């Protein structure tokens, strides 16, 4: 399984337009007669402490230097996965929409650039309900952007965000996450299907519990014959410390200890089964592989 292409798109014309419009990166992966494409929803702008606050500074500095990543500021990509196969056009997560960060929310434009309209989407499958994954669900009139889609979410993830106590227990920094998730889930309450770990939610697509980043976070194994890929969502959330030091607690995870155990399990699965990896916040479109290294793992890509 190799990437069939990797492109950098920019909207507008001329240098002036380039300076104003975010670049849209996408990558493609062939899985038998099916195709997986990642399209950009833009990027986030985060303080380094959002992830690094509780990590050992001396070792952290070495990891970040080798990865070329700054300690004080992070700008991770947001890669939304599109699966086309078996008559289905499936979108995994929907991006941020206009209300989370000014640097994100471009998934509809990115889909348009590859000839896919919102009405073409047959299924929307959520890895989890953090803002950069679900806030793009509704348009300016609070109607679903992907009007023809069947919506799907893990049962434990649904239960967590649907619980009225979540907003009071999630912590002040994430209280808006809970309010925003609940509002969007309410909008599709009668249109959403819930599933469990290990369930084949669509032909060739199986749910893989990857709890920790959120209480019900789901990854997905896509398999077509002997070819397979893992859509990891935020369970493997970056290409530096998550790979090199998967046991380190990350401030981005709601249950850091459980998330570290999940990363270890997913890395074992990826390397043992020689699977491709698709990560929401991994670079250059987010498609690559996890390879064992002398110290943890490394993220590799074909260019």
mmCIF file of C-alpha atoms in Angstrom:
data_model
loop_
_atom_site.group_PDB
_atom_site.id
_atom_site.type_symbol
_atom_site.label_atom_id
_atom_site.label_comp_id
_atom_site.label_asym_id
_atom_site.label_seq_id
_atom_site.Cartn_x
_atom_site.Cartn_y
_atom_site.Cartn_z
ATOM 1 C CA UNK A 1 0.000 0.000 0.000
ATOM 2 C CA UNK A 2 1.571 3.270 -1.133
ATOM 3 C CA UNK A 3 0.336 6.796 -1.460
ATOM 4 C CA UNK A 4 -0.993 7.416 -4.943
ATOM 5 C CA UNK A 5 -0.366 11.149 -4.684
ATOM 6 C CA UNK A 6 0.283 14.013 -2.300
ATOM 7 C CA UNK A 7 -0.704 17.519 -3.228
ATOM 8 C CA UNK A 8 -0.564 21.022 -1.883
ATOM 9 C CA UNK A 9 -3.478 23.210 -2.961
ATOM 10 C CA UNK A 10 -3.946 26.895 -2.419
ATOM 11 C CA UNK A 11 -7.024 28.940 -3.128
ATOM 12 C CA UNK A 12 -7.085 32.232 -4.973
ATOM 13 C CA UNK A 13 -4.596 33.558 -7.499
ATOM 14 C CA UNK A 14 -1.296 35.334 -7.061
ATOM 15 C CA UNK A 15 0.896 35.981 -4.061
ATOM 16 C CA UNK A 16 -1.619 38.253 -2.379
ATOM 17 C CA UNK A 17 -4.228 35.493 -2.347
ATOM 18 C CA UNK A 18 -1.672 32.951 -1.161
ATOM 19 C CA UNK A 19 -0.883 35.116 1.834
ATOM 20 C CA UNK A 20 -4.536 35.259 2.831
ATOM 21 C CA UNK A 21 -5.805 31.744 2.097
ATOM 22 C CA UNK A 22 -4.634 28.670 4.006
ATOM 23 C CA UNK A 23 -2.991 25.899 2.005
ATOM 24 C CA UNK A 24 -4.981 22.679 1.771
ATOM 25 C CA UNK A 25 -2.950 19.526 1.933
ATOM 26 C CA UNK A 26 -4.328 16.140 1.067
ATOM 27 C CA UNK A 27 -2.971 12.628 0.757
ATOM 28 C CA UNK A 28 -4.427 9.501 -0.799
ATOM 29 C CA UNK A 29 -4.089 5.806 -0.094
ATOM 30 C CA UNK A 30 -5.393 2.945 -2.240
ATOM 31 C CA UNK A 31 -6.905 -0.021 -0.393
ATOM 32 C CA UNK A 32 -7.745 -2.544 -3.075
ATOM 33 C CA UNK A 33 -10.574 -1.026 -5.084
ATOM 34 C CA UNK A 34 -11.377 1.464 -2.316
ATOM 35 C CA UNK A 35 -9.732 4.832 -1.794
ATOM 36 C CA UNK A 36 -8.890 6.780 1.352
ATOM 37 C CA UNK A 37 -8.246 10.513 1.040
ATOM 38 C CA UNK A 38 -7.429 13.026 3.749
ATOM 39 C CA UNK A 39 -8.640 16.585 3.250
ATOM 40 C CA UNK A 40 -7.594 19.542 5.327
ATOM 41 C CA UNK A 41 -9.812 21.401 7.747
ATOM 42 C CA UNK A 42 -6.946 23.827 8.327
ATOM 43 C CA UNK A 43 -4.831 23.786 11.462
ATOM 44 C CA UNK A 44 -4.949 24.629 15.147
ATOM 45 C CA UNK A 45 -2.885 27.127 17.120
ATOM 46 C CA UNK A 46 -2.068 25.782 20.581
ATOM 47 C CA UNK A 47 0.281 26.699 23.423
ATOM 48 C CA UNK A 48 2.959 24.071 23.974
ATOM 49 C CA UNK A 49 1.806 23.479 27.530
ATOM 50 C CA UNK A 50 -1.478 22.129 26.185
ATOM 51 C CA UNK A 51 0.455 18.918 25.511
ATOM 52 C CA UNK A 52 3.889 19.250 27.152
ATOM 53 C CA UNK A 53 3.202 20.676 30.602
ATOM 54 C CA UNK A 54 3.810 17.498 32.628
ATOM 55 C CA UNK A 55 6.617 16.013 30.536
ATOM 56 C CA UNK A 56 10.286 15.902 31.656
ATOM 57 C CA UNK A 57 11.779 19.062 30.181
ATOM 58 C CA UNK A 58 15.316 17.836 29.435
ATOM 59 C CA UNK A 59 14.190 14.738 27.532
ATOM 60 C CA UNK A 60 11.367 16.683 25.921
ATOM 61 C CA UNK A 61 13.799 19.255 24.517
ATOM 62 C CA UNK A 62 15.748 16.507 22.760
ATOM 63 C CA UNK A 63 12.640 14.945 21.224
ATOM 64 C CA UNK A 64 11.318 18.294 19.996
ATOM 65 C CA UNK A 65 14.663 19.396 18.600
ATOM 66 C CA UNK A 66 14.976 16.199 16.576
ATOM 67 C CA UNK A 67 11.424 16.672 15.269
ATOM 68 C CA UNK A 68 11.907 20.360 14.524
ATOM 69 C CA UNK A 69 9.011 21.328 16.787
ATOM 70 C CA UNK A 70 8.912 24.420 18.995
ATOM 71 C CA UNK A 71 8.283 24.054 22.735
ATOM 72 C CA UNK A 72 6.045 27.080 23.165
ATOM 73 C CA UNK A 73 3.701 26.906 20.159
ATOM 74 C CA UNK A 74 2.051 24.136 18.166
ATOM 75 C CA UNK A 75 0.206 24.361 14.836
ATOM 76 C CA UNK A 76 -1.043 20.838 14.147
ATOM 77 C CA UNK A 77 -2.824 20.005 10.916
ATOM 78 C CA UNK A 78 -6.434 18.860 10.974
ATOM 79 C CA UNK A 79 -6.872 15.990 8.509
ATOM 80 C CA UNK A 80 -10.412 14.774 7.868
ATOM 81 C CA UNK A 81 -10.557 11.266 6.367
ATOM 82 C CA UNK A 82 -12.750 10.435 3.371
ATOM 83 C CA UNK A 83 -13.369 6.784 2.451
ATOM 84 C CA UNK A 84 -14.844 5.877 -0.922
ATOM 85 C CA UNK A 85 -15.636 2.217 -1.491
ATOM 86 C CA UNK A 86 -18.465 -0.301 -1.705
ATOM 87 C CA UNK A 87 -20.863 2.374 -2.901
ATOM 88 C CA UNK A 88 -20.305 4.472 0.241
ATOM 89 C CA UNK A 89 -18.698 7.886 0.657
ATOM 90 C CA UNK A 90 -17.769 8.082 4.322
ATOM 91 C CA UNK A 91 -16.416 11.093 6.198
ATOM 92 C CA UNK A 92 -14.651 10.446 9.494
ATOM 93 C CA UNK A 93 -15.274 13.569 11.602
ATOM 94 C CA UNK A 94 -16.393 16.912 10.184
ATOM 95 C CA UNK A 95 -13.812 19.445 11.340
ATOM 96 C CA UNK A 96 -14.241 22.610 13.379
ATOM 97 C CA UNK A 97 -16.687 24.779 11.492
ATOM 98 C CA UNK A 98 -16.344 28.562 11.813
ATOM 99 C CA UNK A 99 -16.687 28.897 15.584
ATOM 100 C CA UNK A 100 -13.608 27.207 17.069
ATOM 101 C CA UNK A 101 -10.422 28.740 15.625
ATOM 102 C CA UNK A 102 -9.914 31.147 12.717
ATOM 103 C CA UNK A 103 -7.249 28.845 11.248
ATOM 104 C CA UNK A 104 -9.623 25.876 10.957
ATOM 105 C CA UNK A 105 -12.994 25.106 9.426
ATOM 106 C CA UNK A 106 -12.162 24.639 5.741
ATOM 107 C CA UNK A 107 -13.207 21.013 5.198
ATOM 108 C CA UNK A 108 -16.105 21.815 2.856
ATOM 109 C CA UNK A 109 -13.818 23.895 0.622
ATOM 110 C CA UNK A 110 -11.212 21.127 0.679
ATOM 111 C CA UNK A 111 -13.792 18.529 -0.302
ATOM 112 C CA UNK A 112 -14.962 20.789 -3.098
ATOM 113 C CA UNK A 113 -11.381 20.966 -4.387
ATOM 114 C CA UNK A 114 -11.452 17.196 -5.012
ATOM 115 C CA UNK A 115 -14.946 17.210 -6.475
ATOM 116 C CA UNK A 116 -16.920 16.017 -3.435
ATOM 117 C CA UNK A 117 -19.992 17.976 -2.328
ATOM 118 C CA UNK A 118 -21.561 17.777 1.155
ATOM 119 C CA UNK A 119 -24.610 16.036 -0.322
ATOM 120 C CA UNK A 120 -22.355 13.266 -1.684
ATOM 121 C CA UNK A 121 -21.476 12.075 1.826
ATOM 122 C CA UNK A 122 -23.437 8.922 2.677
ATOM 123 C CA UNK A 123 -22.092 8.459 6.230
ATOM 124 C CA UNK A 124 -20.434 10.630 8.859
ATOM 125 C CA UNK A 125 -18.561 8.610 11.485
ATOM 126 C CA UNK A 126 -17.189 10.337 14.584
ATOM 127 C CA UNK A 127 -13.990 9.334 16.351
ATOM 128 C CA UNK A 128 -14.970 11.604 19.249
ATOM 129 C CA UNK A 129 -16.778 14.848 19.987
ATOM 130 C CA UNK A 130 -14.040 17.413 20.636
ATOM 131 C CA UNK A 131 -14.615 20.749 18.842
ATOM 132 C CA UNK A 132 -12.161 20.221 15.975
ATOM 133 C CA UNK A 133 -13.923 16.948 15.125
ATOM 134 C CA UNK A 134 -17.631 17.735 15.511
ATOM 135 C CA UNK A 135 -18.269 21.490 15.547
ATOM 136 C CA UNK A 136 -18.306 21.526 11.741
ATOM 137 C CA UNK A 137 -21.523 19.503 11.789
ATOM 138 C CA UNK A 138 -23.948 22.435 11.565
ATOM 139 C CA UNK A 139 -24.263 25.327 9.134
ATOM 140 C CA UNK A 140 -25.144 28.937 9.946
ATOM 141 C CA UNK A 141 -28.806 27.944 10.316
ATOM 142 C CA UNK A 142 -28.011 25.055 12.693
ATOM 143 C CA UNK A 143 -28.877 22.502 10.015
ATOM 144 C CA UNK A 144 -26.532 19.579 9.335
ATOM 145 C CA UNK A 145 -23.973 20.427 6.638
ATOM 146 C CA UNK A 146 -23.991 16.827 5.383
ATOM 147 C CA UNK A 147 -27.724 16.615 4.946
ATOM 148 C CA UNK A 148 -27.932 13.208 3.259
ATOM 149 C CA UNK A 149 -25.610 11.378 5.629
ATOM 150 C CA UNK A 150 -26.273 8.710 8.208
ATOM 151 C CA UNK A 151 -24.446 9.701 11.410
ATOM 152 C CA UNK A 152 -22.575 7.188 13.565
ATOM 153 C CA UNK A 153 -20.784 7.430 16.937
ATOM 154 C CA UNK A 154 -19.479 5.047 19.579
ATOM 155 C CA UNK A 155 -22.017 4.313 22.296
ATOM 156 C CA UNK A 156 -19.702 5.258 25.187
ATOM 157 C CA UNK A 157 -18.741 8.532 23.495
ATOM 158 C CA UNK A 158 -22.380 9.415 22.965
ATOM 159 C CA UNK A 159 -23.271 8.600 26.566
ATOM 160 C CA UNK A 160 -20.435 10.750 27.884
ATOM 161 C CA UNK A 161 -21.319 13.933 26.007
ATOM 162 C CA UNK A 162 -25.063 13.371 26.376
ATOM 163 C CA UNK A 163 -24.749 13.141 30.176
ATOM 164 C CA UNK A 164 -25.900 16.479 31.701
ATOM 165 C CA UNK A 165 -23.228 16.141 34.412
ATOM 166 C CA UNK A 166 -20.358 16.191 31.908
ATOM 167 C CA UNK A 167 -20.282 19.982 31.676
ATOM 168 C CA UNK A 168 -19.820 20.136 35.467
ATOM 169 C CA UNK A 169 -17.141 17.451 35.720
ATOM 170 C CA UNK A 170 -14.999 17.995 32.625
ATOM 171 C CA UNK A 171 -13.199 21.026 34.087
ATOM 172 C CA UNK A 172 -13.462 24.734 33.350
ATOM 173 C CA UNK A 173 -11.014 24.622 30.442
ATOM 174 C CA UNK A 174 -13.170 22.122 28.561
ATOM 175 C CA UNK A 175 -16.664 23.153 29.694
ATOM 176 C CA UNK A 176 -17.318 24.818 26.330
ATOM 177 C CA UNK A 177 -16.406 21.514 24.648
ATOM 178 C CA UNK A 178 -19.236 19.806 26.498
ATOM 179 C CA UNK A 179 -21.782 22.508 25.687
ATOM 180 C CA UNK A 180 -20.803 22.535 22.020
ATOM 181 C CA UNK A 181 -20.856 18.755 21.682
ATOM 182 C CA UNK A 182 -24.259 18.425 23.334
ATOM 183 C CA UNK A 183 -25.808 21.079 21.096
ATOM 184 C CA UNK A 184 -24.612 19.341 17.956
ATOM 185 C CA UNK A 185 -25.579 15.870 19.081
ATOM 186 C CA UNK A 186 -29.048 17.152 19.945
ATOM 187 C CA UNK A 187 -29.401 18.374 16.369
ATOM 188 C CA UNK A 188 -28.926 14.851 14.991
ATOM 189 C CA UNK A 189 -30.394 12.854 17.889
ATOM 190 C CA UNK A 190 -32.972 11.162 15.664
ATOM 191 C CA UNK A 191 -30.517 10.494 12.809
ATOM 192 C CA UNK A 192 -27.537 8.964 14.598
ATOM 193 C CA UNK A 193 -26.615 5.310 15.049
ATOM 194 C CA UNK A 194 -24.503 4.118 17.977
ATOM 195 C CA UNK A 195 -22.009 1.267 17.821
ATOM 196 C CA UNK A 196 -19.666 -0.697 20.083
ATOM 197 C CA UNK A 197 -16.036 -1.812 20.099
ATOM 198 C CA UNK A 198 -15.267 -4.457 17.474
ATOM 199 C CA UNK A 199 -18.470 -3.880 15.536
ATOM 200 C CA UNK A 200 -18.307 -3.761 11.733
ATOM 201 C CA UNK A 201 -20.129 -0.485 11.293
ATOM 202 C CA UNK A 202 -19.965 -0.594 7.483
ATOM 203 C CA UNK A 203 -18.592 -3.217 5.090
ATOM 204 C CA UNK A 204 -14.855 -3.390 5.667
ATOM 205 C CA UNK A 205 -14.869 -0.815 8.498
ATOM 206 C CA UNK A 206 -14.590 -2.002 12.120
ATOM 207 C CA UNK A 207 -14.639 0.065 15.315
ATOM 208 C CA UNK A 208 -11.578 -0.131 17.578
ATOM 209 C CA UNK A 209 -11.974 1.226 21.121
ATOM 210 C CA UNK A 210 -9.177 3.704 21.835
ATOM 211 C CA UNK A 211 -10.324 5.352 25.030
ATOM 212 C CA UNK A 212 -8.365 7.965 26.966
ATOM 213 C CA UNK A 213 -8.239 11.032 24.768
ATOM 214 C CA UNK A 214 -11.957 11.091 25.492
ATOM 215 C CA UNK A 215 -13.882 8.494 27.499
ATOM 216 C CA UNK A 216 -15.329 6.856 24.379
ATOM 217 C CA UNK A 217 -12.824 7.690 21.635
ATOM 218 C CA UNK A 218 -12.984 5.275 18.696
ATOM 219 C CA UNK A 219 -10.467 4.413 15.996
ATOM 220 C CA UNK A 220 -11.361 2.418 12.893
ATOM 221 C CA UNK A 221 -9.711 -0.404 11.000
ATOM 222 C CA UNK A 222 -10.411 -0.293 7.284
ATOM 223 C CA UNK A 223 -9.669 -3.572 5.546
ATOM 224 C CA UNK A 224 -9.900 -4.575 1.899
ATOM 225 C CA UNK A 225 -8.502 -8.066 1.360
ATOM 226 C CA UNK A 226 -4.975 -8.137 2.741
ATOM 227 C CA UNK A 227 -4.739 -4.327 2.784
ATOM 228 C CA UNK A 228 -5.558 -2.469 5.975
ATOM 229 C CA UNK A 229 -5.277 0.966 7.525
ATOM 230 C CA UNK A 230 -6.083 2.380 10.952
ATOM 231 C CA UNK A 231 -7.866 5.707 11.299
ATOM 232 C CA UNK A 232 -6.552 6.710 14.718
ATOM 233 C CA UNK A 233 -8.287 10.032 15.266
ATOM 234 C CA UNK A 234 -6.541 11.666 18.224
ATOM 235 C CA UNK A 235 -5.511 8.426 19.924
ATOM 236 C CA UNK A 236 -2.064 9.047 18.381
ATOM 237 C CA UNK A 237 -2.171 12.790 18.458
ATOM 238 C CA UNK A 238 1.158 14.027 17.087
ATOM 239 C CA UNK A 239 4.281 12.854 15.240
ATOM 240 C CA UNK A 240 6.820 13.645 17.958
ATOM 241 C CA UNK A 241 6.265 12.791 21.637
ATOM 242 C CA UNK A 242 3.337 10.425 20.963
ATOM 243 C CA UNK A 243 5.693 8.268 18.876
ATOM 244 C CA UNK A 244 9.003 8.684 20.660
ATOM 245 C CA UNK A 245 7.558 8.607 24.186
ATOM 246 C CA UNK A 246 4.115 6.989 23.960
ATOM 247 C CA UNK A 247 4.060 6.349 27.722
ATOM 248 C CA UNK A 248 4.373 10.050 28.582
ATOM 249 C CA UNK A 249 1.139 11.688 29.765
ATOM 250 C CA UNK A 250 -0.230 14.303 27.366
ATOM 251 C CA UNK A 251 -2.178 17.314 28.517
ATOM 252 C CA UNK A 252 -4.431 16.956 25.472
ATOM 253 C CA UNK A 253 -5.897 13.693 26.794
ATOM 254 C CA UNK A 254 -8.798 13.681 29.227
ATOM 255 C CA UNK A 255 -7.498 10.499 30.888
ATOM 256 C CA UNK A 256 -3.742 10.674 30.304
ATOM 257 C CA UNK A 257 -2.861 7.312 31.854
ATOM 258 C CA UNK A 258 -5.493 5.413 29.877
ATOM 259 C CA UNK A 259 -4.540 7.254 26.679
ATOM 260 C CA UNK A 260 -0.899 6.170 27.120
ATOM 261 C CA UNK A 261 -1.997 2.537 27.456
ATOM 262 C CA UNK A 262 -4.102 2.948 24.302
ATOM 263 C CA UNK A 263 -1.165 4.356 22.326
ATOM 264 C CA UNK A 264 0.993 1.386 23.297
ATOM 265 C CA UNK A 265 -1.708 -1.043 22.194
ATOM 266 C CA UNK A 266 -2.277 0.730 18.884
ATOM 267 C CA UNK A 267 1.439 0.876 18.088
ATOM 268 C CA UNK A 268 1.683 -2.857 18.760
ATOM 269 C CA UNK A 269 -1.232 -3.451 16.384
ATOM 270 C CA UNK A 270 0.111 -1.176 13.655
ATOM 271 C CA UNK A 271 3.579 -2.692 13.618
ATOM 272 C CA UNK A 272 2.522 -6.325 14.081
ATOM 273 C CA UNK A 273 -0.041 -6.124 11.251
ATOM 274 C CA UNK A 274 2.011 -3.770 9.026
ATOM 275 C CA UNK A 275 -0.920 -1.373 8.762
ATOM 276 C CA UNK A 276 -0.997 2.127 7.357
ATOM 277 C CA UNK A 277 -1.805 4.861 9.871
ATOM 278 C CA UNK A 278 -4.091 7.830 9.354
ATOM 279 C CA UNK A 279 -3.874 10.505 12.046
ATOM 280 C CA UNK A 280 -6.023 13.601 12.385
ATOM 281 C CA UNK A 281 -3.118 15.773 13.581
ATOM 282 C CA UNK A 282 -0.202 14.052 11.851
ATOM 283 C CA UNK A 283 1.725 16.086 9.233
ATOM 284 C CA UNK A 284 1.569 16.237 5.443
ATOM 285 C CA UNK A 285 -1.962 14.904 5.194
ATOM 286 C CA UNK A 286 -1.589 12.469 8.084
ATOM 287 C CA UNK A 287 -1.104 9.184 6.185
ATOM 288 C CA UNK A 288 1.993 7.102 6.935
ATOM 289 C CA UNK A 289 3.303 4.272 9.051
ATOM 290 C CA UNK A 290 4.502 3.675 12.579
ATOM 291 C CA UNK A 291 7.915 2.020 12.648
ATOM 292 C CA UNK A 292 9.711 0.710 15.679
ATOM 293 C CA UNK A 293 12.818 2.675 16.628
ATOM 294 C CA UNK A 294 15.502 2.223 19.252
ATOM 295 C CA UNK A 295 13.599 4.697 21.411
ATOM 296 C CA UNK A 296 9.855 4.237 20.909
ATOM 297 C CA UNK A 297 8.518 4.638 17.371
ATOM 298 C CA UNK A 298 8.827 6.985 14.432
ATOM 299 C CA UNK A 299 6.312 8.266 11.911
ATOM 300 C CA UNK A 300 7.313 7.648 8.294
ATOM 301 C CA UNK A 301 5.760 8.755 5.030
ATOM 302 C CA UNK A 302 6.328 8.182 1.318
ATOM 303 C CA UNK A 303 6.665 11.478 -0.478
#
